[in-house]
CSV table of C-alpha atoms in Angstrom, one decimal:
chain,number,residue,atom,x,y,z
A,18,MET,CA,-43.1,21.3,42.8
A,19,ALA,CA,-44.9,23.1,45.7
A,20,VAL,CA,-44.8,26.9,45.8
A,21,THR,CA,-43.7,28.4,49.1
A,22,LEU,CA,-45.5,31.3,50.6
A,23,GLU,CA,-42.5,33.5,50.1
A,24,GLN,CA,-42.4,32.6,46.4
A,25,ALA,CA,-46.1,33.4,46.0
A,26,GLN,CA,-45.7,36.7,47.7
A,27,ARG,CA,-42.7,37.6,45.5
A,28,VAL,CA,-44.7,36.7,42.3
A,29,GLY,CA,-47.7,38.7,43.6
A,30,TYR,CA,-45.6,41.7,44.3
A,31,THR,CA,-44.0,41.5,40.9
A,32,CYS,CA,-47.4,41.3,39.2
A,33,LEU,CA,-48.8,44.2,41.3
A,34,LYS,CA,-45.7,46.3,40.5
A,35,ALA,CA,-46.0,45.6,36.8
A,36,LEU,CA,-49.7,46.5,36.8
A,37,LEU,CA,-49.1,49.8,38.6
A,38,ARG,CA,-46.2,50.6,36.2
A,39,PHE,CA,-48.3,49.8,33.2
A,40,ALA,CA,-51.1,52.1,34.6
A,41,PHE,CA,-48.7,54.9,35.1
A,42,MET,CA,-47.2,54.5,31.6
A,43,VAL,CA,-50.7,54.6,30.1
A,44,ALA,CA,-51.5,57.8,32.1
A,45,ASN,CA,-48.1,59.2,31.2
A,46,ASN,CA,-48.8,58.7,27.4
A,47,LEU,CA,-52.3,60.0,27.7
A,48,VAL,CA,-51.2,63.4,29.1
A,49,ALA,CA,-47.7,63.8,27.6
A,50,ILE,CA,-48.2,63.0,23.9
A,51,PRO,CA,-51.4,65.0,23.4
A,52,SER,CA,-49.8,67.9,25.3
A,53,TYR,CA,-46.8,67.8,23.0
A,54,VAL,CA,-49.0,67.9,19.9
A,55,LEU,CA,-51.3,70.7,21.3
A,56,TYR,CA,-48.3,72.9,22.4
A,57,LEU,CA,-47.0,72.7,18.8
A,58,ILE,CA,-50.4,73.4,17.3
A,59,MET,CA,-50.6,76.6,19.4
A,60,LEU,CA,-47.1,77.5,18.3
A,61,GLN,CA,-47.8,77.3,14.6
A,62,PRO,CA,-47.7,81.2,14.2
A,63,LEU,CA,-44.2,81.1,15.6
A,64,ARG,CA,-43.2,78.5,13.0
A,65,VAL,CA,-44.2,80.9,10.3
A,66,LEU,CA,-42.5,83.9,11.9
A,67,ASP,CA,-39.4,82.3,13.4
A,68,SER,CA,-38.9,78.7,12.3
A,69,LYS,CA,-35.6,78.3,14.2
A,70,SER,CA,-37.2,79.2,17.5
A,71,PHE,CA,-40.1,76.9,16.8
A,72,TRP,CA,-37.9,73.9,16.2
A,73,TYR,CA,-35.8,74.8,19.3
A,74,ILE,CA,-38.9,74.6,21.5
A,75,GLU,CA,-40.0,71.4,19.7
A,76,GLY,CA,-36.6,69.9,20.4
A,77,VAL,CA,-36.9,70.7,24.1
A,78,LEU,CA,-40.4,69.1,24.3
A,79,PHE,CA,-39.1,66.1,22.4
A,80,LYS,CA,-36.2,65.7,24.8
A,81,TRP,CA,-38.6,65.8,27.8
A,82,LEU,CA,-40.8,63.1,26.2
A,83,LEU,CA,-37.7,60.9,25.7
A,84,ALA,CA,-36.7,61.6,29.3
A,85,MET,CA,-40.1,60.2,30.4
A,86,VAL,CA,-39.4,57.0,28.5
A,87,ALA,CA,-36.0,56.9,30.1
A,88,SER,CA,-37.5,57.3,33.6
A,89,TRP,CA,-39.6,54.1,33.2
A,90,GLY,CA,-36.3,52.1,32.9
A,91,TRP,CA,-34.3,54.3,35.3
A,92,TRP,CA,-36.8,53.8,38.2
A,93,ALA,CA,-36.9,50.1,37.5
A,94,GLY,CA,-33.1,49.9,38.0
A,95,TYR,CA,-32.2,49.5,34.3
A,96,THR,CA,-29.0,51.7,34.3
A,97,VAL,CA,-26.2,52.2,31.9
A,98,VAL,CA,-22.4,52.0,32.0
A,99,GLU,CA,-20.5,53.6,29.2
A,100,TRP,CA,-17.1,52.6,27.7
A,101,GLY,CA,-14.7,53.7,25.1
A,102,ASP,CA,-14.6,57.3,23.6
A,103,ASP,CA,-16.4,60.1,25.4
A,104,VAL,CA,-19.0,61.2,22.9
A,105,LYS,CA,-19.8,64.4,24.9
A,106,ALA,CA,-16.7,65.9,23.2
A,107,VAL,CA,-18.5,65.8,19.8
A,108,SER,CA,-22.1,66.5,21.1
A,109,GLU,CA,-22.3,69.9,19.3
A,110,ASP,CA,-21.0,68.5,15.9
A,111,GLU,CA,-22.9,66.6,13.3
A,112,ALA,CA,-22.5,62.8,13.7
A,113,MET,CA,-23.9,59.6,12.4
A,114,VAL,CA,-24.5,56.9,15.1
A,115,LEU,CA,-24.3,53.3,14.0
A,116,VAL,CA,-25.8,50.9,16.6
A,117,ASN,CA,-26.1,47.1,16.8
A,118,HIS,CA,-29.7,46.0,17.2
A,119,GLN,CA,-30.9,43.2,19.5
A,120,ALA,CA,-34.4,44.1,20.8
A,121,THR,CA,-36.9,46.9,21.1
A,122,GLY,CA,-35.3,48.0,24.4
A,123,ASP,CA,-32.2,49.2,22.4
A,124,VAL,CA,-34.1,52.4,21.5
A,125,CYS,CA,-35.2,53.0,25.1
A,126,THR,CA,-31.6,52.5,26.2
A,127,LEU,CA,-30.4,55.1,23.8
A,128,MET,CA,-33.1,57.5,24.8
A,129,MET,CA,-31.7,57.1,28.4
A,130,CYS,CA,-28.0,57.3,27.8
A,131,LEU,CA,-28.1,60.2,25.4
A,132,GLN,CA,-30.0,62.4,27.9
A,133,ASP,CA,-26.8,63.8,29.5
A,134,LYS,CA,-25.1,64.5,26.1
A,135,GLY,CA,-25.9,68.2,25.9
A,136,THR,CA,-28.2,69.2,23.0
A,137,VAL,CA,-28.0,65.8,21.3
A,138,VAL,CA,-31.5,64.4,22.1
A,139,ARG,CA,-33.4,67.5,21.0
A,140,GLN,CA,-31.4,67.8,17.8
A,141,MET,CA,-31.3,64.2,16.7
A,142,MET,CA,-33.0,62.3,13.9
A,143,TRP,CA,-33.9,58.6,14.2
A,144,LEU,CA,-34.1,56.1,11.4
A,145,MET,CA,-36.4,53.3,12.5
A,146,ASP,CA,-38.6,50.5,11.1
A,147,HIS,CA,-41.9,51.8,9.6
A,148,ILE,CA,-43.9,49.7,12.1
A,149,PHE,CA,-43.0,52.3,14.8
A,150,LYS,CA,-45.0,54.8,13.0
A,151,TYR,CA,-48.1,53.0,14.2
A,152,THR,CA,-47.1,53.0,17.9
A,153,ASN,CA,-48.2,55.5,20.5
A,154,PHE,CA,-45.0,57.4,19.9
A,155,GLY,CA,-45.4,57.5,16.1
A,156,ILE,CA,-47.1,60.9,16.0
A,157,VAL,CA,-44.3,62.4,18.0
A,158,SER,CA,-41.6,61.0,15.7
A,159,LEU,CA,-43.6,62.1,12.6
A,160,ILE,CA,-43.7,65.7,13.9
A,161,HIS,CA,-40.1,65.7,15.0
A,162,GLY,CA,-39.0,64.6,11.5
A,163,ASP,CA,-37.7,61.0,12.1
A,164,PHE,CA,-37.6,58.7,9.1
A,165,PHE,CA,-39.5,55.4,9.0
A,166,ILE,CA,-37.9,52.9,6.7
A,167,ARG,CA,-39.7,49.9,5.2
A,168,GLN,CA,-37.5,46.8,5.2
A,169,GLY,CA,-37.4,44.3,2.4
A,170,ARG,CA,-35.7,43.9,-1.0
A,171,ALA,CA,-38.9,45.0,-2.8
A,172,HIS,CA,-38.9,48.4,-1.1
A,173,ARG,CA,-35.1,49.0,-0.8
A,174,ASP,CA,-34.4,51.3,-3.8
A,175,GLN,CA,-37.5,53.4,-3.3
A,176,GLN,CA,-36.8,53.8,0.4
A,177,LEU,CA,-33.3,55.0,-0.2
A,178,VAL,CA,-34.6,57.7,-2.6
A,179,LEU,CA,-37.2,58.7,0.0
A,180,LEU,CA,-34.5,58.9,2.7
A,181,LYS,CA,-32.3,61.2,0.5
A,182,GLU,CA,-35.3,63.5,-0.1
A,183,HIS,CA,-36.2,63.4,3.6
A,184,LEU,CA,-32.7,64.4,4.7
A,185,GLU,CA,-32.5,67.2,2.2
A,186,LYS,CA,-35.9,68.6,3.3
A,187,TYR,CA,-35.7,68.2,7.1
A,188,TYR,CA,-32.2,67.6,8.4
A,189,ARG,CA,-30.7,71.0,8.4
A,190,SER,CA,-33.9,73.1,8.1
A,191,ARG,CA,-34.7,71.7,11.6
A,192,ASN,CA,-31.1,72.1,12.8
A,193,ARG,CA,-30.5,68.4,13.3
A,194,LYS,CA,-27.0,67.3,14.6
A,195,TRP,CA,-27.0,63.5,15.1
A,196,ILE,CA,-28.7,60.8,13.0
A,197,VAL,CA,-29.1,57.4,14.6
A,198,LEU,CA,-29.5,54.2,12.5
A,199,PHE,CA,-29.4,50.4,13.0
A,200,PRO,CA,-27.5,49.2,9.9
A,201,GLU,CA,-28.3,45.5,10.5
A,202,GLY,CA,-31.8,46.2,9.3
A,203,GLY,CA,-33.5,44.2,12.0
A,204,PHE,CA,-33.1,42.3,15.3
A,205,LEU,CA,-30.2,40.0,15.8
A,206,ARG,CA,-32.4,36.9,16.5
A,207,LYS,CA,-34.3,37.5,13.2
A,208,ARG,CA,-31.3,38.2,10.9
A,209,ARG,CA,-28.5,36.0,12.3
A,210,GLU,CA,-29.2,32.9,10.4
A,211,THR,CA,-29.5,34.7,7.0
A,212,SER,CA,-26.4,36.8,7.7
A,213,GLN,CA,-24.3,33.8,8.6
A,214,ALA,CA,-25.5,32.0,5.4
A,215,PHE,CA,-24.5,35.1,3.4
A,216,ALA,CA,-21.1,35.3,5.1
A,217,LYS,CA,-20.4,31.7,4.4
A,218,LYS,CA,-21.3,32.1,0.7
A,219,ASN,CA,-19.1,35.2,0.3
A,220,ASN,CA,-16.2,34.0,2.4
A,221,LEU,CA,-16.9,36.6,5.2
A,222,PRO,CA,-16.3,36.1,8.9
A,223,PHE,CA,-18.8,34.1,10.9
A,224,LEU,CA,-20.6,36.4,13.3
A,225,LYS,CA,-22.6,35.3,16.3
A,226,HIS,CA,-23.3,38.5,18.3
A,227,VAL,CA,-24.0,40.8,15.4
A,228,THR,CA,-25.1,40.5,11.8
A,229,LEU,CA,-23.5,41.9,8.6
A,230,PRO,CA,-24.7,45.4,8.1
A,231,ARG,CA,-26.5,46.8,5.1
A,232,LEU,CA,-24.9,49.6,3.1
A,233,GLY,CA,-27.8,51.5,1.6
A,234,ALA,CA,-28.9,54.0,4.4
A,235,THR,CA,-25.3,54.6,5.5
A,236,GLN,CA,-24.2,55.5,2.0
A,237,VAL,CA,-27.2,57.8,1.4
A,238,ILE,CA,-26.5,59.6,4.7
A,239,LEU,CA,-22.9,60.1,3.9
A,240,LYS,CA,-23.5,61.2,0.4
A,241,THR,CA,-26.2,63.7,1.4
A,242,LEU,CA,-24.8,65.1,4.6
A,243,VAL,CA,-21.0,65.1,4.3
A,244,ALA,CA,-19.6,68.5,3.1
A,245,PRO,CA,-17.7,68.5,-0.2
A,246,GLN,CA,-14.2,67.0,-0.1
A,247,GLU,CA,-14.7,65.9,3.5
A,248,ASN,CA,-13.9,62.3,3.0
A,249,GLY,CA,-11.8,62.5,-0.1
A,250,THR,CA,-14.6,62.5,-2.7
A,251,PRO,CA,-16.8,65.5,-3.7
A,252,ALA,CA,-20.3,65.2,-2.3
A,253,GLY,CA,-21.8,67.4,-4.9
A,254,ARG,CA,-24.8,69.6,-4.4
A,255,ASP,CA,-26.4,67.2,-1.9
A,256,ALA,CA,-24.2,68.4,0.9
A,257,VAL,CA,-24.2,72.1,0.1
A,258,ILE,CA,-26.5,74.0,2.4
A,259,LYS,CA,-25.7,77.6,2.1
A,260,GLU,CA,-28.4,79.0,4.3
A,261,ASN,CA,-26.8,77.9,7.6
A,262,LYS,CA,-23.2,77.3,6.5
A,263,SER,CA,-23.1,73.8,8.0
A,264,LYS,CA,-19.7,72.1,8.3
A,265,GLY,CA,-21.5,68.9,7.3
A,266,LEU,CA,-21.3,65.5,8.9
A,267,GLN,CA,-18.0,65.4,10.9
A,268,TRP,CA,-18.1,62.1,12.8
A,269,VAL,CA,-19.2,58.5,12.8
A,270,ILE,CA,-20.0,57.1,16.2
A,271,ASP,CA,-19.8,53.4,16.3
A,272,THR,CA,-22.0,52.3,19.2
A,273,THR,CA,-22.1,48.8,20.6
A,274,ILE,CA,-24.8,47.8,23.1
A,275,ALA,CA,-24.1,44.8,25.4
A,276,TYR,CA,-26.5,43.2,27.8
A,277,PRO,CA,-25.4,40.9,30.7
A,278,LYS,CA,-25.4,37.2,29.5
A,279,GLY,CA,-26.5,38.4,26.1
A,280,GLU,CA,-30.1,38.8,27.3
A,281,PRO,CA,-31.5,42.0,25.8
A,282,ILE,CA,-34.2,44.1,27.4
A,283,ASP,CA,-37.4,44.5,25.3
A,284,ILE,CA,-40.0,47.2,25.5
A,285,GLN,CA,-42.4,45.1,27.6
A,286,THR,CA,-39.7,44.6,30.2
A,287,TRP,CA,-38.9,48.3,30.1
A,288,ILE,CA,-42.5,49.2,30.8
A,289,LEU,CA,-43.5,46.6,33.3
A,290,GLY,CA,-40.2,46.3,35.1
A,291,TYR,CA,-40.5,42.6,36.0
A,292,ARG,CA,-36.9,41.9,35.4
A,293,GLN,CA,-34.4,42.4,38.1
A,294,PRO,CA,-32.3,45.6,38.0
A,295,THR,CA,-29.9,45.3,35.1
A,296,VAL,CA,-26.8,47.3,33.9
A,297,THR,CA,-26.6,47.7,30.2
A,298,HIS,CA,-23.1,48.4,28.8
A,299,ILE,CA,-22.5,50.7,25.8
A,300,HIS,CA,-19.2,51.1,24.0
A,301,TYR,CA,-18.4,54.1,21.8
A,302,ARG,CA,-15.8,54.6,19.1
A,303,ILE,CA,-15.5,57.9,17.3
A,304,PHE,CA,-14.2,58.0,13.7
A,305,PRO,CA,-13.6,61.3,11.7
A,306,VAL,CA,-15.8,61.2,8.6
A,307,LYS,CA,-12.8,62.1,6.5
A,308,ASP,CA,-11.4,58.7,7.3
A,309,VAL,CA,-14.6,57.0,6.0
A,310,PRO,CA,-14.3,56.0,2.3
A,311,ALA,CA,-17.0,57.2,-0.1
A,312,GLU,CA,-16.7,54.6,-2.9
A,313,PRO,CA,-19.4,51.8,-2.4
A,314,GLU,CA,-17.0,48.9,-2.4
A,315,ALA,CA,-14.5,50.5,0.1
A,316,LEU,CA,-17.4,51.8,2.3
A,317,THR,CA,-18.9,48.3,2.4
A,318,HIS,CA,-15.5,46.9,3.6
A,319,TRP,CA,-15.2,49.7,6.1
A,320,LEU,CA,-18.7,49.1,7.5
A,321,TYR,CA,-18.2,45.3,7.6
A,322,GLN,CA,-15.0,45.9,9.6
A,323,ARG,CA,-16.9,48.0,12.2
A,324,PHE,CA,-19.3,45.1,12.8
A,325,ILE,CA,-16.5,42.5,12.9
A,326,GLU,CA,-15.0,44.7,15.6
A,327,LYS,CA,-18.3,44.8,17.4
A,328,GLU,CA,-18.3,41.0,17.3
A,329,ASP,CA,-14.9,41.0,19.0
A,330,LEU,CA,-16.0,43.6,21.5
A,331,LEU,CA,-19.1,41.6,22.5
A,332,THR,CA,-17.2,38.3,22.6
A,333,HIS,CA,-14.7,39.9,25.1
A,334,PHE,CA,-17.6,41.4,27.1
A,335,TYR,CA,-19.5,38.1,27.4
A,336,GLU,CA,-16.3,36.4,28.5
A,337,THR,CA,-15.0,38.9,31.0
A,338,GLY,CA,-17.9,41.2,31.9
A,339,ALA,CA,-16.1,44.3,30.5
A,340,PHE,CA,-15.0,45.8,27.3
A,341,PRO,CA,-11.3,45.8,26.3
A,342,PRO,CA,-9.2,48.9,26.8
A,343,LEU,CA,-8.8,51.4,24.0
A,344,GLN,CA,-5.6,51.5,22.1
A,345,GLY,CA,-3.0,53.1,24.3
A,346,GLN,CA,-4.7,52.2,27.5
A,347,THR,CA,-3.6,49.5,29.9
A,348,LYS,CA,-7.0,49.2,31.5
A,349,ALA,CA,-10.5,49.8,30.2
A,350,ILE,CA,-12.2,52.8,31.8
A,351,SER,CA,-16.0,52.8,32.4
A,352,ARG,CA,-18.3,55.7,33.2
A,353,GLU,CA,-21.6,55.3,35.0
A,354,MET,CA,-24.3,57.2,33.3
A,355,THR,CA,-26.6,59.0,35.8
A,356,LEU,CA,-29.9,60.8,35.7
A,357,SER,CA,-31.3,63.2,38.2
A,358,ASN,CA,-34.4,61.8,39.9
A,359,LEU,CA,-35.4,65.4,40.8
A,360,TRP,CA,-35.3,66.4,37.2
A,361,LEU,CA,-37.2,63.3,36.0
A,362,VAL,CA,-39.9,64.0,38.7
A,363,GLY,CA,-40.1,67.6,37.5
A,364,ILE,CA,-40.6,66.5,33.8
A,365,GLN,CA,-43.3,64.0,34.8
A,366,SER,CA,-45.0,66.6,37.0
A,367,LEU,CA,-45.0,69.1,34.1
A,368,ALA,CA,-46.5,66.5,31.8
A,369,PHE,CA,-49.4,65.8,34.2
A,370,LEU,CA,-49.9,69.6,34.9
A,371,SER,CA,-50.0,70.2,31.1
A,372,GLY,CA,-52.6,67.4,30.7
A,373,GLY,CA,-54.7,69.0,33.4
A,374,MET,CA,-54.4,72.4,31.9
A,375,TRP,CA,-55.5,71.2,28.4
A,376,TYR,CA,-58.4,69.3,30.0
A,377,CYS,CA,-59.6,72.5,31.7
A,378,ILE,CA,-59.2,74.5,28.5
A,379,PHE,CA,-61.3,72.0,26.5
A,380,GLN,CA,-63.9,71.9,29.3
A,381,TYR,CA,-64.2,75.7,29.3
A,382,PHE,CA,-64.7,75.9,25.5
A,383,TYR,CA,-67.1,73.0,25.6
A,384,HIS,CA,-69.3,74.7,28.1
A,385,CYS,CA,-69.1,78.0,26.2
A,386,LEU,CA,-70.2,76.3,23.0
A,387,PHE,CA,-72.8,74.0,24.4
């Protein structure tokens, strides 16, 4: 089939735009990530003298870095509409966020939509696959205190022990509030067939849009971070942190990401922007942690129910283009999530100015020494 001049021009424009966006992203990473690291190296004396202030500053820098990632999608027209409960109401409380996982773009989408949720982004901890440790953003996540979990049955028990130790060491000492995890343990396309076979074998519902979640990380987080007696069962010493008198984990935020036509955005699309502007839809349900059972069997059932509900939510969305109304509502209410372009430009400008400053400093010391 012959290609028209208009089609060729459109393809050429798309390729040029993708190339320019990629060049900008590379430059963005080359100035922003080293600047983040160097600022924190310079602030090490403050970490010794006033740890709380150090981690406050680190959190602000971390939020700005995530805002830069958000800007790549925002300026490509990849926006977000939110449904369900308003999570801003619990943004200052400790919460565990359970998210369905479809593609690498899920993380970028969360980085965007949580930007306007108060202090959440700078005080959050991420649980992500260990492979992300070796990406350009890995050094940032390591410093921030995120946890990289290795998948697979052979590593499962050890990883859960390491997660518990990590939470006890870093979660409250760095004043973390929200912890984000993907209980499915992998992308939908990779786990769906295995999950459906497991469901059939164990007489569980057949799920198409999500997979059955894994219990391990969720159970460790609840056991370690929930205050004693909060969900009906004593949490023991794991949850007792006297030094800051934390109330413990108070909420579970069940988060469901839906893409139009079930076509998720991956990180390549987020960076290059070759896909047409897309609205991603996110649905929230907030559960008090006291209503979440602590016993393994009951918790497994509760967690399965959340993902069965996700299946129903996504089925409704793909059929109608909207999520169903909350209980007590006659019509579902959506909220368009917005970011300030002026603020994003300011953050990007600061990153490049910081990169220039560090370059001048190194040049000065280089000439002084040599």
